[in-house]
PDB file of C-alpha atoms and ligand atoms in Angstrom:
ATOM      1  CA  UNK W 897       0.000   0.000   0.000  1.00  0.00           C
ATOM      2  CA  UNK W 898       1.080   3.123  -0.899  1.00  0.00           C
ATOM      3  CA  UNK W 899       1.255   6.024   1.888  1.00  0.00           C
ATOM      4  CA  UNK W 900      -1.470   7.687   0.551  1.00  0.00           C
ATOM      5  CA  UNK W 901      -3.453   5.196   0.636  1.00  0.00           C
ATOM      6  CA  UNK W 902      -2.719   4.387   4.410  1.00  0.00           C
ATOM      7  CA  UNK W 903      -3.487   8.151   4.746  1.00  0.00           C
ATOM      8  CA  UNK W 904      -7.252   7.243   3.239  1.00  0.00           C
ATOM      9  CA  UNK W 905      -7.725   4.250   4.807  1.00  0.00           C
ATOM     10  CA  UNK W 906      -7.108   6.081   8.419  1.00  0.00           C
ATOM     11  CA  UNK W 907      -8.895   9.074   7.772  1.00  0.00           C
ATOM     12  CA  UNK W 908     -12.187   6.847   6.254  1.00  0.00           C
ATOM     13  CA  UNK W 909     -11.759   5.224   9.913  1.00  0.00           C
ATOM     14  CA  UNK W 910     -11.994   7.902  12.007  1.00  0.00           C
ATOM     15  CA  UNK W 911     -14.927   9.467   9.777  1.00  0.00           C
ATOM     16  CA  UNK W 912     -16.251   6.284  10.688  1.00  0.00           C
ATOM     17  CA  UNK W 913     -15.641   6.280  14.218  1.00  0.00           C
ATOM     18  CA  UNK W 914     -17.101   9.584  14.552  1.00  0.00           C
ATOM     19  CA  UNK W 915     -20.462   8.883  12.133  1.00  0.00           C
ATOM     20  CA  UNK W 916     -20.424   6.072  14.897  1.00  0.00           C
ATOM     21  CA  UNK W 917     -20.928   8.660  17.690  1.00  0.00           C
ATOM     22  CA  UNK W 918     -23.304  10.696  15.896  1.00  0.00           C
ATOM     23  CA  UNK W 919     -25.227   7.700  15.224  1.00  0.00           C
ATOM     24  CA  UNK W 920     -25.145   6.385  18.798  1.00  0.00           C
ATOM     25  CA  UNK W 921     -26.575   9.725  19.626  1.00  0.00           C
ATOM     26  CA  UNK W 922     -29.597   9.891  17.199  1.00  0.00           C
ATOM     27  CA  UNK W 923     -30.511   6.214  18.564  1.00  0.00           C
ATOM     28  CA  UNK W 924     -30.469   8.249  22.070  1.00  0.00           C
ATOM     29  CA  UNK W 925     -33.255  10.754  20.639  1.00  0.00           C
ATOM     30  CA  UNK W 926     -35.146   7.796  19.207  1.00  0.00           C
ATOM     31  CA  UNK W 927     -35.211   6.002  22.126  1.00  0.00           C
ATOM     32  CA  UNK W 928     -36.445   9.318  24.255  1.00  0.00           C
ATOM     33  CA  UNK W 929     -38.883  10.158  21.929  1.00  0.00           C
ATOM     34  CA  UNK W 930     -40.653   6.818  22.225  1.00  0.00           C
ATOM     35  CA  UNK W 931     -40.424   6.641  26.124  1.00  0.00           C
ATOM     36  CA  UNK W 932     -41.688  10.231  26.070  1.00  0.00           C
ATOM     37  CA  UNK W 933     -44.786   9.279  24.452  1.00  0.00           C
ATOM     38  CA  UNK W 934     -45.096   5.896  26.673  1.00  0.00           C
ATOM     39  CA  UNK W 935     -45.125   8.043  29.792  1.00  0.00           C
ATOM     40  CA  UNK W 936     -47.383  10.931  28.705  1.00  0.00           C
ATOM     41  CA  UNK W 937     -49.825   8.830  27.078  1.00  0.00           C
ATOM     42  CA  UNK W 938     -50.574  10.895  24.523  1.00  0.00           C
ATOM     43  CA  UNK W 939     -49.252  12.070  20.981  1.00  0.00           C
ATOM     44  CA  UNK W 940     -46.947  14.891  21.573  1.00  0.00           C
ATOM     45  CA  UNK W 941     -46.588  16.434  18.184  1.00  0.00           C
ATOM     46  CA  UNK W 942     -42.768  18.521  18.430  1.00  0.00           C
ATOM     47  CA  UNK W 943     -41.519  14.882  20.174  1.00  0.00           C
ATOM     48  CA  UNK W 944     -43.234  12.991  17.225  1.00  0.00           C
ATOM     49  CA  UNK W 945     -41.740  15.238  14.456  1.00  0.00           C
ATOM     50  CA  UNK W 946     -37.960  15.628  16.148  1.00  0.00           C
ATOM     51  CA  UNK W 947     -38.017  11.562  17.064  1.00  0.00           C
ATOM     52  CA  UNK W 948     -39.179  10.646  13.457  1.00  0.00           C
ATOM     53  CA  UNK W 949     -36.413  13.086  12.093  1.00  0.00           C
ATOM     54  CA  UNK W 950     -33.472  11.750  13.918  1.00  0.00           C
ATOM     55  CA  UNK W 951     -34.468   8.028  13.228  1.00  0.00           C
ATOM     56  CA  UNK W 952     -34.718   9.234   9.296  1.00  0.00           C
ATOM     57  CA  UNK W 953     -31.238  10.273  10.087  1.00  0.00           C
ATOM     58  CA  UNK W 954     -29.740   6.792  11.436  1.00  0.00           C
ATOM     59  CA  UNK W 955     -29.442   4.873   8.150  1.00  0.00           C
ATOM     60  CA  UNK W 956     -27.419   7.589   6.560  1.00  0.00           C
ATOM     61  CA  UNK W 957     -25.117   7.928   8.782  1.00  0.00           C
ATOM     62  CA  UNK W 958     -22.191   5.587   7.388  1.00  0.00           C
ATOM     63  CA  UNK W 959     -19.738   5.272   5.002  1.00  0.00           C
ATOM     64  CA  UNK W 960     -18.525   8.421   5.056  1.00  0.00           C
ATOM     65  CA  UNK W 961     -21.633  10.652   4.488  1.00  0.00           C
ATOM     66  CA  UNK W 962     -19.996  13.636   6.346  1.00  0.00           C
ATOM     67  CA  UNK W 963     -22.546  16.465   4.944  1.00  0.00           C
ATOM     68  CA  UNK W 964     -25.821  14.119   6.588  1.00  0.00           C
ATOM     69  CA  UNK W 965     -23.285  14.254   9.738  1.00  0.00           C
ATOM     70  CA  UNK W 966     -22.951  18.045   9.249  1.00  0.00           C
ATOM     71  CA  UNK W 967     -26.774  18.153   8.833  1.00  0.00           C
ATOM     72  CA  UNK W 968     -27.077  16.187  12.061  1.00  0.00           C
ATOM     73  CA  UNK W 969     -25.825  18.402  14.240  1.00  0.00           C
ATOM     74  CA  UNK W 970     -27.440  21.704  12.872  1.00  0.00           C
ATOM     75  CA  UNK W 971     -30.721  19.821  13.243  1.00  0.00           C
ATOM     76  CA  UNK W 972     -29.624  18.396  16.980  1.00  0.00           C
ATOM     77  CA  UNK W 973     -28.681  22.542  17.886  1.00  0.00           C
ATOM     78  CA  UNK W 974     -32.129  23.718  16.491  1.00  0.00           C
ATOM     79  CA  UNK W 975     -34.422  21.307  18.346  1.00  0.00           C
ATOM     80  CA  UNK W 976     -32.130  21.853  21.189  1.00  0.00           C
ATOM     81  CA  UNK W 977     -32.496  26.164  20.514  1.00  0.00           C
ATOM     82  CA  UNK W 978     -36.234  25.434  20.076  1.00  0.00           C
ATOM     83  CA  UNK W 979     -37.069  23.823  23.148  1.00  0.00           C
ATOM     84  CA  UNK W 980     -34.927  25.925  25.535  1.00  0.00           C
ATOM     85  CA  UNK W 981     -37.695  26.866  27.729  1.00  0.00           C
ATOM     86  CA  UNK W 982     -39.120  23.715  28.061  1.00  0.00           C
ATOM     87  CA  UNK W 983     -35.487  22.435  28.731  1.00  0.00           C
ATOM     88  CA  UNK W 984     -35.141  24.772  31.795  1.00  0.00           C
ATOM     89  CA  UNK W 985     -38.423  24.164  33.103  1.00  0.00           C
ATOM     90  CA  UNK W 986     -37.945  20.525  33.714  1.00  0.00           C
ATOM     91  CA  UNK W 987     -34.465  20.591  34.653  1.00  0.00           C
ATOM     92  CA  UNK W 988     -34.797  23.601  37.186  1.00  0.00           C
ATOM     93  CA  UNK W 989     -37.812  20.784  38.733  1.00  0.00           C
ATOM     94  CA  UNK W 990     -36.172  17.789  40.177  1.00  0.00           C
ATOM     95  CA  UNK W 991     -39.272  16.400  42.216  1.00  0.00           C
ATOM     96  CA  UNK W 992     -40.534  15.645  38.724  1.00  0.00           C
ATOM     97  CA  UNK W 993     -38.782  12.204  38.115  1.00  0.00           C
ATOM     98  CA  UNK W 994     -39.605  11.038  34.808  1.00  0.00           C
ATOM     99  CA  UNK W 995     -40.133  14.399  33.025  1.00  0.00           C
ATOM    100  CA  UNK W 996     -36.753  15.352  34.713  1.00  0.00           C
ATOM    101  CA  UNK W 997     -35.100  12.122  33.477  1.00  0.00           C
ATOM    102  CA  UNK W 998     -36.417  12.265  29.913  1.00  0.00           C
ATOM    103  CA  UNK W 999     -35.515  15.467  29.144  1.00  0.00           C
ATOM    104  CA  UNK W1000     -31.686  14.736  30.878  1.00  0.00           C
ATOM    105  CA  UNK W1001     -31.701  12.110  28.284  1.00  0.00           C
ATOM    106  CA  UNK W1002     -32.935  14.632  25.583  1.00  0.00           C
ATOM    107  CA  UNK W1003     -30.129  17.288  26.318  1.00  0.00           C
ATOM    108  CA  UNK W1004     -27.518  14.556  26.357  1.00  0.00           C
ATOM    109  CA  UNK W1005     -28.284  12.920  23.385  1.00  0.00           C
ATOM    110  CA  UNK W1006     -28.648  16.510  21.451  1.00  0.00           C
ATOM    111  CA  UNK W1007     -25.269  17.547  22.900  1.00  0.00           C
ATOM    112  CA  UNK W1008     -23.879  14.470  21.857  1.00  0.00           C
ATOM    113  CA  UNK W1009     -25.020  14.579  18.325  1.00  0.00           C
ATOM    114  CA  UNK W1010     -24.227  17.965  17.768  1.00  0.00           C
ATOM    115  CA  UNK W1011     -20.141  16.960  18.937  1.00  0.00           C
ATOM    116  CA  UNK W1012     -20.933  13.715  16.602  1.00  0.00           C
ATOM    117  CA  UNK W1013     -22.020  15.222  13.613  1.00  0.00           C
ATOM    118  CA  UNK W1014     -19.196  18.429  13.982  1.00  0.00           C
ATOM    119  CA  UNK W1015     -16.441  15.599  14.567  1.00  0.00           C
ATOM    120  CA  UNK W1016     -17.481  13.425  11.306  1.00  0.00           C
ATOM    121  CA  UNK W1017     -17.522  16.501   9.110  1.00  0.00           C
ATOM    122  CA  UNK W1018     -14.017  17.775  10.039  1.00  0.00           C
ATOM    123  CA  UNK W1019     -12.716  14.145  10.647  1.00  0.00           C
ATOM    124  CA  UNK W1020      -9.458  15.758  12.079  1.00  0.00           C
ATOM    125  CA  UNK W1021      -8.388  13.371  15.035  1.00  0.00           C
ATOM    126  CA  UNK W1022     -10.173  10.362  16.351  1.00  0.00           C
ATOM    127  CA  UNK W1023     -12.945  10.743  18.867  1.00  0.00           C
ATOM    128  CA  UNK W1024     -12.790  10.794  22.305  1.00  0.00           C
ATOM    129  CA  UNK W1025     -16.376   8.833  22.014  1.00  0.00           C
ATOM    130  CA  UNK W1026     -15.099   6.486  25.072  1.00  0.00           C
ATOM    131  CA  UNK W1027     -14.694  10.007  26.782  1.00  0.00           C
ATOM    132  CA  UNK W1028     -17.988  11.450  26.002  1.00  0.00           C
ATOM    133  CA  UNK W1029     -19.801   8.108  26.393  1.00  0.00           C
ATOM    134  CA  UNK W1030     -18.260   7.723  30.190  1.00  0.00           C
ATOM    135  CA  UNK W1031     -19.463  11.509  30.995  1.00  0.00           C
ATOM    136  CA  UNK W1032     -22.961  11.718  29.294  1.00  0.00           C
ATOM    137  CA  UNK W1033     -24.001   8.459  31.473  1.00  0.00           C
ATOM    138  CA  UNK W1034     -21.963   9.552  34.915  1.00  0.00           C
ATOM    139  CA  UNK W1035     -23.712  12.895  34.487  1.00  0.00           C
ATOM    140  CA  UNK W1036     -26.941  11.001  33.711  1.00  0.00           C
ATOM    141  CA  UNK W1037     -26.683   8.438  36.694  1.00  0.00           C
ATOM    142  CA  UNK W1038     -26.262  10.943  39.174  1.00  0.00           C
ATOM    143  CA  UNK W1039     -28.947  13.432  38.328  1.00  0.00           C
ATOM    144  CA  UNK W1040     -31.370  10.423  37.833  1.00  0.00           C
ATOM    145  CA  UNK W1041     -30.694   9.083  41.265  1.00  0.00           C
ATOM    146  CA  UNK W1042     -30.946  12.763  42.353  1.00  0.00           C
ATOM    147  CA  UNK W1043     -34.082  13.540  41.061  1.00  0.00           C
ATOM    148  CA  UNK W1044     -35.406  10.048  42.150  1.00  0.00           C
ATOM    149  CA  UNK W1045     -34.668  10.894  45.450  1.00  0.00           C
ATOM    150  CA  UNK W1046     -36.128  14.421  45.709  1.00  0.00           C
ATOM    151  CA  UNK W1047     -39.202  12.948  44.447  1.00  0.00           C
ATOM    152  CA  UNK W1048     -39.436  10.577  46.553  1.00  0.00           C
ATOM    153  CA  UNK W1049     -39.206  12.988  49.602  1.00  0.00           C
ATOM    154  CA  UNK W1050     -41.902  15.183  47.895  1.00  0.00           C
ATOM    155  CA  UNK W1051     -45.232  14.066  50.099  1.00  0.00           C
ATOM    156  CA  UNK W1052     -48.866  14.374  47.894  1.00  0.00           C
ATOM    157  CA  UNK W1053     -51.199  15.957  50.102  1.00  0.00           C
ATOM    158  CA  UNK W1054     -54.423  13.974  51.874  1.00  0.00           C
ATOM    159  CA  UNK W1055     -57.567  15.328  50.182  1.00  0.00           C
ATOM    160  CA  UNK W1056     -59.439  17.634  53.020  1.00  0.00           C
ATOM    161  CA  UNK W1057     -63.541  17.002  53.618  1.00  0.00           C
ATOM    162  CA  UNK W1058     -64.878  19.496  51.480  1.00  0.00           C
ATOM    163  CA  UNK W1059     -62.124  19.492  48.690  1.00  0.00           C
ATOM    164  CA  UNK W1060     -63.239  19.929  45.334  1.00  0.00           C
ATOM    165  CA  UNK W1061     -61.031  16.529  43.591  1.00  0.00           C
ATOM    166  CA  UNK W1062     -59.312  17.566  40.347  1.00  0.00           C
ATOM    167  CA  UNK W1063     -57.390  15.369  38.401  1.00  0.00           C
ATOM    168  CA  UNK W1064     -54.150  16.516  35.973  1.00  0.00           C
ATOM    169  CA  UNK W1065     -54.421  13.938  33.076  1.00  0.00           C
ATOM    170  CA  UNK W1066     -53.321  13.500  29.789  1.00  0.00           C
ATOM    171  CA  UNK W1067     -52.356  17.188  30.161  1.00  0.00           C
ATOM    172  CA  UNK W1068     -55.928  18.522  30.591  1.00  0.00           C
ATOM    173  CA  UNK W1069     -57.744  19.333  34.176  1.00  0.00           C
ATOM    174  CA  UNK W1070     -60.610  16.607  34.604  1.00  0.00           C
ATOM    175  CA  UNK W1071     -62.942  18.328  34.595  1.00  0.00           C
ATOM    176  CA  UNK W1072     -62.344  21.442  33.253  1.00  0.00           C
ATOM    177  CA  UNK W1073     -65.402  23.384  34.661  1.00  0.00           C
ATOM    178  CA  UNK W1074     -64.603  23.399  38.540  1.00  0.00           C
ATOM    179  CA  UNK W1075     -67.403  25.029  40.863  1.00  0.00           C
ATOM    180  CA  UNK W1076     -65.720  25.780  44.570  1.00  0.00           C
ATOM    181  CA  UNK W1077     -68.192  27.483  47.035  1.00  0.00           C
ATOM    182  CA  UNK W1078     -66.094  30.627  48.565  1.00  0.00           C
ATOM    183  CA  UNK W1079     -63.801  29.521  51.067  1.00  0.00           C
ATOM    184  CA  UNK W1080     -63.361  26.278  49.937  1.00  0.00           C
ATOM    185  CA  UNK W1081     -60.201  24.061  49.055  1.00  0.00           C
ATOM    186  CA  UNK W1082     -59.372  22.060  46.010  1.00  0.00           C
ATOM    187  CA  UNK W1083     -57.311  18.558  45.552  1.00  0.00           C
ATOM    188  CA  UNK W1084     -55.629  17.939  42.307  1.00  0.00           C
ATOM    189  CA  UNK W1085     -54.322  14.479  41.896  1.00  0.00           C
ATOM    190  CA  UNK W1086     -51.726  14.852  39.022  1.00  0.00           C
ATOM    191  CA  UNK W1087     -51.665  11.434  37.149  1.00  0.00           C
ATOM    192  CA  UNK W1088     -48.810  12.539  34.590  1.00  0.00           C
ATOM    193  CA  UNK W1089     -45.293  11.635  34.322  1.00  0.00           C
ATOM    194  CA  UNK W1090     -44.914  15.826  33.871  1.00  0.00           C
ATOM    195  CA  UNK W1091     -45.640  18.123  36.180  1.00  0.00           C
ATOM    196  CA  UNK W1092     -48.540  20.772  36.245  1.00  0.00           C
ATOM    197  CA  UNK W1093     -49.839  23.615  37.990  1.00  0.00           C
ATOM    198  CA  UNK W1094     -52.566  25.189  39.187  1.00  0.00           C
ATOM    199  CA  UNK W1095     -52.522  29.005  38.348  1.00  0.00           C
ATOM    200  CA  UNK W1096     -55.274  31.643  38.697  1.00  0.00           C
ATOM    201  CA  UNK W1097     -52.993  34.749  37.370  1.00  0.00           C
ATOM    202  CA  UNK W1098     -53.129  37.955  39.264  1.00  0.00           C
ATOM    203  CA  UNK W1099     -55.542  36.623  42.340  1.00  0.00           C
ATOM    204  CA  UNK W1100     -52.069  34.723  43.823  1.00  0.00           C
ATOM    205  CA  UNK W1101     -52.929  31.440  43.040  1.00  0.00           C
ATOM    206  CA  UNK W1102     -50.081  28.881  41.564  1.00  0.00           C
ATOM    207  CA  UNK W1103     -49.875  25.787  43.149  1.00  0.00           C
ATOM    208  CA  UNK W1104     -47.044  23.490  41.794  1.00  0.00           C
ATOM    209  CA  UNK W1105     -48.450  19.525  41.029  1.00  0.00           C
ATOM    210  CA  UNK W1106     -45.097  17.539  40.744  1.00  0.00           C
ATOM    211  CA  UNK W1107     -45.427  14.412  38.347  1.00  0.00           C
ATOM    212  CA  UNK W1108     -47.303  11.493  39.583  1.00  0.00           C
ATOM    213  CA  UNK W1109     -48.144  13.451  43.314  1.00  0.00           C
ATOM    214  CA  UNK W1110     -51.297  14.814  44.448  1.00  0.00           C
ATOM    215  CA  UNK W1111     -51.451  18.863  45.884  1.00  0.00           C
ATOM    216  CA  UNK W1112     -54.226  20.894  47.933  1.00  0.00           C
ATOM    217  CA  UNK W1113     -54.995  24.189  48.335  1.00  0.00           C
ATOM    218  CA  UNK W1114     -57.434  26.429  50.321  1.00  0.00           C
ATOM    219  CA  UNK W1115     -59.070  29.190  47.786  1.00  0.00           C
ATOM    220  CA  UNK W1116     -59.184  32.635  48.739  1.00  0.00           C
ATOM    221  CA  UNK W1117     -61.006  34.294  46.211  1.00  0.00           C
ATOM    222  CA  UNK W1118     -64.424  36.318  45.968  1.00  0.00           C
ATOM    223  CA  UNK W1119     -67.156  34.618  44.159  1.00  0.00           C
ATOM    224  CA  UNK W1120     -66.566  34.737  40.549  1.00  0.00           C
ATOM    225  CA  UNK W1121     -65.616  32.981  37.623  1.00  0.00           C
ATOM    226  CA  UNK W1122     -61.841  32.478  36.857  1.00  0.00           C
ATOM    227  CA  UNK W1123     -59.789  31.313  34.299  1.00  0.00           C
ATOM    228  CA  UNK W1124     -57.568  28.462  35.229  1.00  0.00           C
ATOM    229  CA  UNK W1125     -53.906  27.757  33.139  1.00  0.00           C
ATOM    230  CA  UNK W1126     -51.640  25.608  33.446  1.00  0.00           C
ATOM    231  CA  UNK W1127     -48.086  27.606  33.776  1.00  0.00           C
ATOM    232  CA  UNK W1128     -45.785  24.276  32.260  1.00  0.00           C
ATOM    233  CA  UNK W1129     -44.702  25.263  28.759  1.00  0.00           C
ATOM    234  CA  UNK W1130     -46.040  23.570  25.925  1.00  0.00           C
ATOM    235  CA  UNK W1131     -49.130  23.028  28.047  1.00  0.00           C
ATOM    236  CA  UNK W1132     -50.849  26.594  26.413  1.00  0.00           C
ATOM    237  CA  UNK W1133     -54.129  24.120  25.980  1.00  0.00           C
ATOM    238  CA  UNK W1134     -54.452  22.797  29.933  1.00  0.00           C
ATOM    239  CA  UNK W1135     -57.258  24.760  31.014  1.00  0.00           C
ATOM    240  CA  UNK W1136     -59.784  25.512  33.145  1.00  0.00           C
ATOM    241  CA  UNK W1137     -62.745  27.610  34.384  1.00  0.00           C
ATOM    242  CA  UNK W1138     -63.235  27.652  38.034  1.00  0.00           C
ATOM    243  CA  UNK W1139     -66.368  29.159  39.411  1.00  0.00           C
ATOM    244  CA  UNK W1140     -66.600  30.232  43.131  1.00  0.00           C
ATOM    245  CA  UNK W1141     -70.077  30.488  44.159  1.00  0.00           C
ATOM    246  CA  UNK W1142     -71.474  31.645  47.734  1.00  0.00           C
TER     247      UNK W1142
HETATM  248 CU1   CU Q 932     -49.624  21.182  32.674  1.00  0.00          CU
END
């Protein structure tokens, strides 16, 4: 073999190694996207859409296809750009396990195939994918097991006599029309793997629903009617009308 053709051969490897990463990573996004969907229960659309793209991506990445690498990670940076404030909503909420967990998973993986898909397109030096591998999971395992902790010293509240029973579900209040005589408390049993609140804006109402754990709160408001939201983002359609009667 000529030199030049050692040259090739070593440079086709470590495109390889790197389309490897980059690969490794979009299987990441697949796999989070269909857990996602397991654990909501529901059809997420933006999951849908960014899971289906990054498995469209997987077969393509190999023998040497350093543009669909390229394409890869400008893809991975403008989910990740798009979804920044849902990113720091469930990261800045630990007691929310599986929410929390999922979208670790999400950042990871995006992260991942952004360095994956840079590294095959330059192909300068090998990858340090044993590197990257061993800090993507020990940053993982330890904010899992953190979050699974906090959440597991985050007590639901006991539903008072009198409490009007809510449930979060599916990402919609059940039911949606609540009538509360004045003075009296509501229970909101929050069956998702997400969290929710409870938010009246402007009359100081905002109670925080971790994921799977059940919240109370006395009302304090003048009879009326209300408009409930939920203040999650992405959940712009969980609402509600409460009605506080005398
Ligand atoms: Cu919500």
């Amino acid at each position: 073999m000529t030199e030049t053709m050692d040259g090739t051969a070593a440079s086709d490897r470590i495109t390889e190694n790197w389309l490897k990463l980059a690969r490794g990573a979009a299987i990441a996004m697949v796999v989070w996207a269909i857990v996602t969907h397991i654990t909501a229960r529901v059809i997420i659309p933006p999951v849908l859409v960014i899971g289906l793209i990054f498995a469209a991506f997987i077969p393509f990445l190999r023998d040497g296809r350093r543009r669909v690498a390229l394409g890869l990670a400008v893809f991975s940076f403008l989910a990740l750009a798009g979804n920044v404030p849902a990113l720091v909503d469930e990261l800045t909420h630990l007691s929310s396990a599986p929410a929390f967990i999922l979208t670790l998973l999400s950042l990871l993986g995006a992260v991942t195939a952004i360095v994956g898909g840079i590294g095959a397109f330059r192909s300068r030096s090998e990858p340090p994918t044993r590197r990257v591998v061993s800090v993507a999971a020990a940053v993982f395992v330890v904010l899992a097991a953190t979050s699974i902790g906090v959440a597991a010293n985050t007590d639901s509240d006991v539903a008072q006599a009198g409490d009007v029973e809510i449930l979060a579900e599916k990402v919609k209040f059940n039911p949606e029309d609540i009538t509360v005589s004045v003075g009296g408390g509501i229970w909101i049993d929050n069956k998702d793997g997400i969290r929710h609140t409870f938010t009246i804006e402007g009359e100081g109402v905002d109670l925080e629903i971790p994921a799977l754990k059940a919240k109370r709160l006395d009302l304090d408001l003048a009879a009326g009617t209300y408009d409930v939201i939920c203040g999650v983002p992405g959940h712009e359609n969980m609402t509600g009308t409460l009605v506080v009667e005398n």
